[in-house]
Short mmCIF file of C-alpha atoms in Angstrom, two decimals:
data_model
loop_
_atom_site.label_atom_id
_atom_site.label_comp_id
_atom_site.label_asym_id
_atom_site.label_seq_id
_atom_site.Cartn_x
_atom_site.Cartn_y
_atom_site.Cartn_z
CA UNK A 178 0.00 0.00 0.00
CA UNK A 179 2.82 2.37 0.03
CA UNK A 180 6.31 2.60 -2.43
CA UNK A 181 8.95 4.84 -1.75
CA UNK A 182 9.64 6.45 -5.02
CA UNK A 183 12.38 9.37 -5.90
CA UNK A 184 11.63 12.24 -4.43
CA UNK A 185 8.78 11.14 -2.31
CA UNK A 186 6.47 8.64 -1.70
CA UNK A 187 2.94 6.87 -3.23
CA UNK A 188 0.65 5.33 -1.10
CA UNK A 189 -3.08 3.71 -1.54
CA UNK A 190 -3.93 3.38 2.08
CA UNK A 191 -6.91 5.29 1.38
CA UNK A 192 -8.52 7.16 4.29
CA UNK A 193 -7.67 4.13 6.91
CA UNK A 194 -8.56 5.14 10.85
CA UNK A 195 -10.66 3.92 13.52
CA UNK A 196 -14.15 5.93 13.62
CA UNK A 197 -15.85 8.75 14.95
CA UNK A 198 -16.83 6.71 17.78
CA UNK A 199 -12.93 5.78 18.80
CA UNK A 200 -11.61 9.15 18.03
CA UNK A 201 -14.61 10.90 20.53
CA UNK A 202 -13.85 8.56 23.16
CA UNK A 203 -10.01 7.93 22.93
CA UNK A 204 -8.58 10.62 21.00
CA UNK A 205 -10.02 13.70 22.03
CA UNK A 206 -9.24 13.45 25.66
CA UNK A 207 -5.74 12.33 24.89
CA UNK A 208 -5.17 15.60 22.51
CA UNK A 209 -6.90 17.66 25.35
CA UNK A 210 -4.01 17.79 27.32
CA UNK A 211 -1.95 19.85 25.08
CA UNK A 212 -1.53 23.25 24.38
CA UNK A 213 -2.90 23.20 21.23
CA UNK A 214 -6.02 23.65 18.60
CA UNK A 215 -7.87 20.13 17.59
CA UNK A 216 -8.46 20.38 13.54
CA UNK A 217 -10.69 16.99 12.33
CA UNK A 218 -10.46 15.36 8.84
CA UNK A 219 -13.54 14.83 7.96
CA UNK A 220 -13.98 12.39 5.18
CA UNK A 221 -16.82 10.04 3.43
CA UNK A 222 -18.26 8.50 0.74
CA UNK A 223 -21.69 10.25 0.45
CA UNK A 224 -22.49 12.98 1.25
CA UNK A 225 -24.64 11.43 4.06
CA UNK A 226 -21.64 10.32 5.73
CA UNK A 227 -19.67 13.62 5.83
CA UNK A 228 -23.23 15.02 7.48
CA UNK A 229 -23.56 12.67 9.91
CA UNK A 230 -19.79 12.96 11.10
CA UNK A 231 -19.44 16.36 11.56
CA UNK A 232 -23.13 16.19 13.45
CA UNK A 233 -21.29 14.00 15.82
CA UNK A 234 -18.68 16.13 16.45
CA UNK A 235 -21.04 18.99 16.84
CA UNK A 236 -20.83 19.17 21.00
CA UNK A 237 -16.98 17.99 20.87
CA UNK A 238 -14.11 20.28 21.62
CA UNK A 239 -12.68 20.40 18.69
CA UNK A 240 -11.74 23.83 16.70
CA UNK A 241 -11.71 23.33 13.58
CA UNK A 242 -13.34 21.06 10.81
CA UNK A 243 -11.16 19.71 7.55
CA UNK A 244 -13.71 18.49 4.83
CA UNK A 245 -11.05 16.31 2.77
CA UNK A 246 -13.27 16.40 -0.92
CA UNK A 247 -10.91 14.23 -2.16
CA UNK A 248 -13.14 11.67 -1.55
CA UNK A 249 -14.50 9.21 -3.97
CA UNK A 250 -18.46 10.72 -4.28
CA UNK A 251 -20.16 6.71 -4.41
CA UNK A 252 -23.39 8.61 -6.02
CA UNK A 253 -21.65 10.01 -8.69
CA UNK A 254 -19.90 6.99 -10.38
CA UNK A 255 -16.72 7.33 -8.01
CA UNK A 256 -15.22 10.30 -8.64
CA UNK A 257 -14.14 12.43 -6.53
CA UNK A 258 -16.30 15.18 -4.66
CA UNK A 259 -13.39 17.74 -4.94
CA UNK A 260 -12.71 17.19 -8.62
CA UNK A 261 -15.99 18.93 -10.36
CA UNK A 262 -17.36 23.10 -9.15
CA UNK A 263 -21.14 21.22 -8.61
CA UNK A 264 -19.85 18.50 -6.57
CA UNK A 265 -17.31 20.55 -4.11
CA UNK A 266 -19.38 23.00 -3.97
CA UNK A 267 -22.61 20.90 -2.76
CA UNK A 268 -20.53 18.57 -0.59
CA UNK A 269 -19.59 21.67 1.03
CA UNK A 270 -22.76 23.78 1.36
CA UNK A 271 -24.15 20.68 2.62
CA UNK A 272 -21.46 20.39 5.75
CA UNK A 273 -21.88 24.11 6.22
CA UNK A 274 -25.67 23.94 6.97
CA UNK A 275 -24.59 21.10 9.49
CA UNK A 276 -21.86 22.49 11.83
CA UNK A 277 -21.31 26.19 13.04
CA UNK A 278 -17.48 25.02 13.59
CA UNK A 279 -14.84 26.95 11.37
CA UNK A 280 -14.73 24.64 8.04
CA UNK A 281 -11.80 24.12 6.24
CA UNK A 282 -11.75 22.37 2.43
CA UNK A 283 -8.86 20.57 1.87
CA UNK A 284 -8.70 20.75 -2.25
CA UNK A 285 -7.27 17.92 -4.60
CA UNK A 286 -4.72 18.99 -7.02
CA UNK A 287 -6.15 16.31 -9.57
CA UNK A 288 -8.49 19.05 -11.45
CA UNK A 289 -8.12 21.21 -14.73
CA UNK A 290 -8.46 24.51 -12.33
CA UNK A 291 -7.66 24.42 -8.60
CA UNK A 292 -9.01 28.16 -8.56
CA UNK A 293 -12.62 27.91 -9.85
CA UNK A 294 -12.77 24.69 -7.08
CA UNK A 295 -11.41 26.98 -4.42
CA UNK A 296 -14.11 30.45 -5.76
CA UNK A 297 -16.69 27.53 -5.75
CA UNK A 298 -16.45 26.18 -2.50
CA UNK A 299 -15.88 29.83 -1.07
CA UNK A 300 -19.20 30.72 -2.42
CA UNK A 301 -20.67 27.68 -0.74
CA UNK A 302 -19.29 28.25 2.95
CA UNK A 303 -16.14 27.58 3.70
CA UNK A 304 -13.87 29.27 5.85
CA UNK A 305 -10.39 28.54 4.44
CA UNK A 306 -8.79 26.10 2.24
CA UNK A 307 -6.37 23.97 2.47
CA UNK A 308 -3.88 22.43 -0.58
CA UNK A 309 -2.68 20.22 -1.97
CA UNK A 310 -3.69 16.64 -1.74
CA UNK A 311 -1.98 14.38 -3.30
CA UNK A 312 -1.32 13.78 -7.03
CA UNK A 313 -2.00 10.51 -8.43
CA UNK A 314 0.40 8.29 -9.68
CA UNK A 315 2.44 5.21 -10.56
CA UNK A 316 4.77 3.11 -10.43
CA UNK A 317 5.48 -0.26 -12.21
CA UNK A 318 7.84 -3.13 -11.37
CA UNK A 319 9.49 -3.98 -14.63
CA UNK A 320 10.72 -7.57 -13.85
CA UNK A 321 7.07 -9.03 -13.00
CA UNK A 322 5.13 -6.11 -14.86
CA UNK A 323 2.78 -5.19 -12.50
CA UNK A 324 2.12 -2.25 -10.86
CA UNK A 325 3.73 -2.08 -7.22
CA UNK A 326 0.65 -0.78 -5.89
CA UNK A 327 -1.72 -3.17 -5.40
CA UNK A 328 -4.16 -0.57 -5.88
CA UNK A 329 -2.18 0.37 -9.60
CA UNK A 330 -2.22 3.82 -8.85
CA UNK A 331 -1.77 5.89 -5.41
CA UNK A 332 -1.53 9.28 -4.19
CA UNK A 333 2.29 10.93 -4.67
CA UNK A 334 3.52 12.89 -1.77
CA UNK A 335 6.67 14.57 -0.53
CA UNK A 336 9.39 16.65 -1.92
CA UNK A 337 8.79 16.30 -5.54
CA UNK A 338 5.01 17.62 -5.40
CA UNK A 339 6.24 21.01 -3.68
CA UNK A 340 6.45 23.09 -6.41
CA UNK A 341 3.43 22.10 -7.90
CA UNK A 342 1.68 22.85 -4.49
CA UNK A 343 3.75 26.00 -4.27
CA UNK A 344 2.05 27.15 -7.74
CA UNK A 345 -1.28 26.16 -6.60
CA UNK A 346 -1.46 28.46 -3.36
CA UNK A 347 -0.12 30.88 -5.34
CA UNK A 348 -2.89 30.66 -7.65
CA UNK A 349 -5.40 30.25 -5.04
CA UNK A 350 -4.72 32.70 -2.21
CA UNK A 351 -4.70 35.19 -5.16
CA UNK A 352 -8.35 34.10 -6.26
CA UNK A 353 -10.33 33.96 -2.86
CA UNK A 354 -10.38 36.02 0.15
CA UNK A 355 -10.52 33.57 2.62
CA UNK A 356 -7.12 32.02 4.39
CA UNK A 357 -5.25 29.42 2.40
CA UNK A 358 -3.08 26.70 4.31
CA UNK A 359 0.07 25.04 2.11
CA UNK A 360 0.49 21.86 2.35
CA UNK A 361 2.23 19.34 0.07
CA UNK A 362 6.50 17.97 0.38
CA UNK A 363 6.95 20.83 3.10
CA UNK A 364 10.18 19.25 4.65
CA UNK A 365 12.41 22.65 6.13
CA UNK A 366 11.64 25.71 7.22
CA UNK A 367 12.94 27.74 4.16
CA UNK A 368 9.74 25.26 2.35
CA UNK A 369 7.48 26.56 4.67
CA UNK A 370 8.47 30.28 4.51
CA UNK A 371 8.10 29.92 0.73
CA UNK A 372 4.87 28.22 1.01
CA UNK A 373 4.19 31.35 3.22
CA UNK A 374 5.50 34.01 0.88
CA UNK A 375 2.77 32.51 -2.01
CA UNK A 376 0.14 32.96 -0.24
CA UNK A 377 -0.75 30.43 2.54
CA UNK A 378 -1.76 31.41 6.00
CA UNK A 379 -0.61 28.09 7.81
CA UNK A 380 1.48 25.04 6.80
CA UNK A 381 0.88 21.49 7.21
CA UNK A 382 3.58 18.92 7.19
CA UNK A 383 2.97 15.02 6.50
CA UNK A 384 5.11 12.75 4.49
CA UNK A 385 8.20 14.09 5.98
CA UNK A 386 7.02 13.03 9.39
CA UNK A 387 7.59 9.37 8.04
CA UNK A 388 11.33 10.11 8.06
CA UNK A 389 11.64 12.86 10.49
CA UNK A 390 8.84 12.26 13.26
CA UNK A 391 10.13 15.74 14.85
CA UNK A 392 9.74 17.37 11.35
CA UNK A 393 7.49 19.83 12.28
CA UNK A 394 8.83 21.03 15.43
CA UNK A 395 12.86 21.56 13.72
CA UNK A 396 10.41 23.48 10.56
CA UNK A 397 9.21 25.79 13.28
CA UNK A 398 13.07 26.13 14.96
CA UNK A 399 14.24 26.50 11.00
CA UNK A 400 11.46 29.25 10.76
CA UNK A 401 12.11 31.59 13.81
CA UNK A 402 16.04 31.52 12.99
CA UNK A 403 15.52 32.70 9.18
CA UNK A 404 12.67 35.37 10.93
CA UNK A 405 15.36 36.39 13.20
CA UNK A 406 18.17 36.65 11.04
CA UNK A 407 16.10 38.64 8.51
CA UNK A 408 14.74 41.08 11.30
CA UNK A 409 11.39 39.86 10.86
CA UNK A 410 9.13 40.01 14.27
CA UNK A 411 6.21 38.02 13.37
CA UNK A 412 5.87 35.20 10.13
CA UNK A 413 2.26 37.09 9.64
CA UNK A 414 4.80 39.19 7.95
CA UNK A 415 5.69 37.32 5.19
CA UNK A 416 2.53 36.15 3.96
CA UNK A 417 2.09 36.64 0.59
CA UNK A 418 4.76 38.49 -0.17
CA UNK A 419 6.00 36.68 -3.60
CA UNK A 420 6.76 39.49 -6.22
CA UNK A 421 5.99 38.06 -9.55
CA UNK A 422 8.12 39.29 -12.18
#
């Protein structure tokens, strides 16, 4: 279910974890006792099922909601909510109308124009955006001809997909008006103070967690010593402040 591939990784674990029910009663309380804001991925296959979670999490203490429209939409042939302006932009009036919690949309990279997704779910609700997802891909082993994945194709993250995400906040915090967070091979601080400088509001780090577990906490150390050096007093600062040529 995953490959390690150059720059990066692909995986097809899908949206694996262990319920609403599990993550009210176990997870919650554990991430409680920190010093810090609770932001749920909220994912589904209808939208019934994106409804009915973020209902349940309604009277929980958590901050912030992540819609992840990445999601294959069952009712629509498989494809995904996040990929079409009707579909991410019903899946997320839908979740609006069903939680007063700050919504995020977390936007897949896999479409023709990230921006009219992003103006479209803006127009429907949301609060911010987040981006990118993953880009799909493949890889194939060439002595037994078959795709490594046992799923053929997975989602690529890590260092290679940075630029592209780069571009695509650029794009997209110049297009709406509400905050954008950069996600997508963030792996240093100078790749999150560039992710910064295009646009986004807030990073988010994953794949390089898999080889660095204490990734994000040596970003944020990377990030106040470039701040410091360049006489910078707060990383709101920075935001974008890209000068196109």
């Amino acid at each position: 279910r995953i490959a390690e591939v150059y720059g990066g990784m692909l995986n097809a674990i899908g949206l694996q974890n262990p319920g609403i029910d599990v993550f009210a009663k176990r997870d919650i309380p554990f991430l409680k006792q920190y010093d810090t804001k609770i932001i749920v991925n909220v994912c589904g296959k209808t939208t019934e099922d994106y409804i009915e979670v973020v209902e349940r999490l309604a009277d929980e203490p958590v901050d912030l909601l992540e819609i992840n429209i990445s999601c294959p939409n069952v009712k629509k042939g498989g494809a995904a909510f996040g990929v079409h302006c009707d579909s991410a932009e019903m899946i997320t009036a839908a979740v609006r109308k069903a939680t007063k919690k700050p919504l995020i949309v977390k936007l897949s990279p896999n479409v023709t124009s990230i921006t009219d997704i992003a103006k479209a779910v803006e127009s429907a609700g949301a609060d911010a955006v987040s981006l990118i997802n993953t880009l799909l891909g493949m890889r194939i082993n060439i002595e037994n001809r078959r795709p490594i994945l046992r799923n053929n194709v997975g989602g690529m993250s890590g260092p290679a997909v940075f630029p592209i995400a780069v571009r695509m906040v650029w794009q997209t915090a110049q297009a709406v008006s509400i905050p954008v967070i950069g996600m997508g091979g963030v792996s240093s601080g100078a790749d999150a103070i560039e992710m910064m400088m295009a646009g986004a509001s807030a990073v988010q780090v994953g794949a390089a967690i898999f080889t660095d577990p204490y990734a994000p906490v040596r970003i944020v150390d990377e990030m106040n010593d470039w701040l410091d050096s360049h006489n910078i007093a707060s990383v709101q600062e920075i935001i974008g402040t890209v000068q196109p040529w």
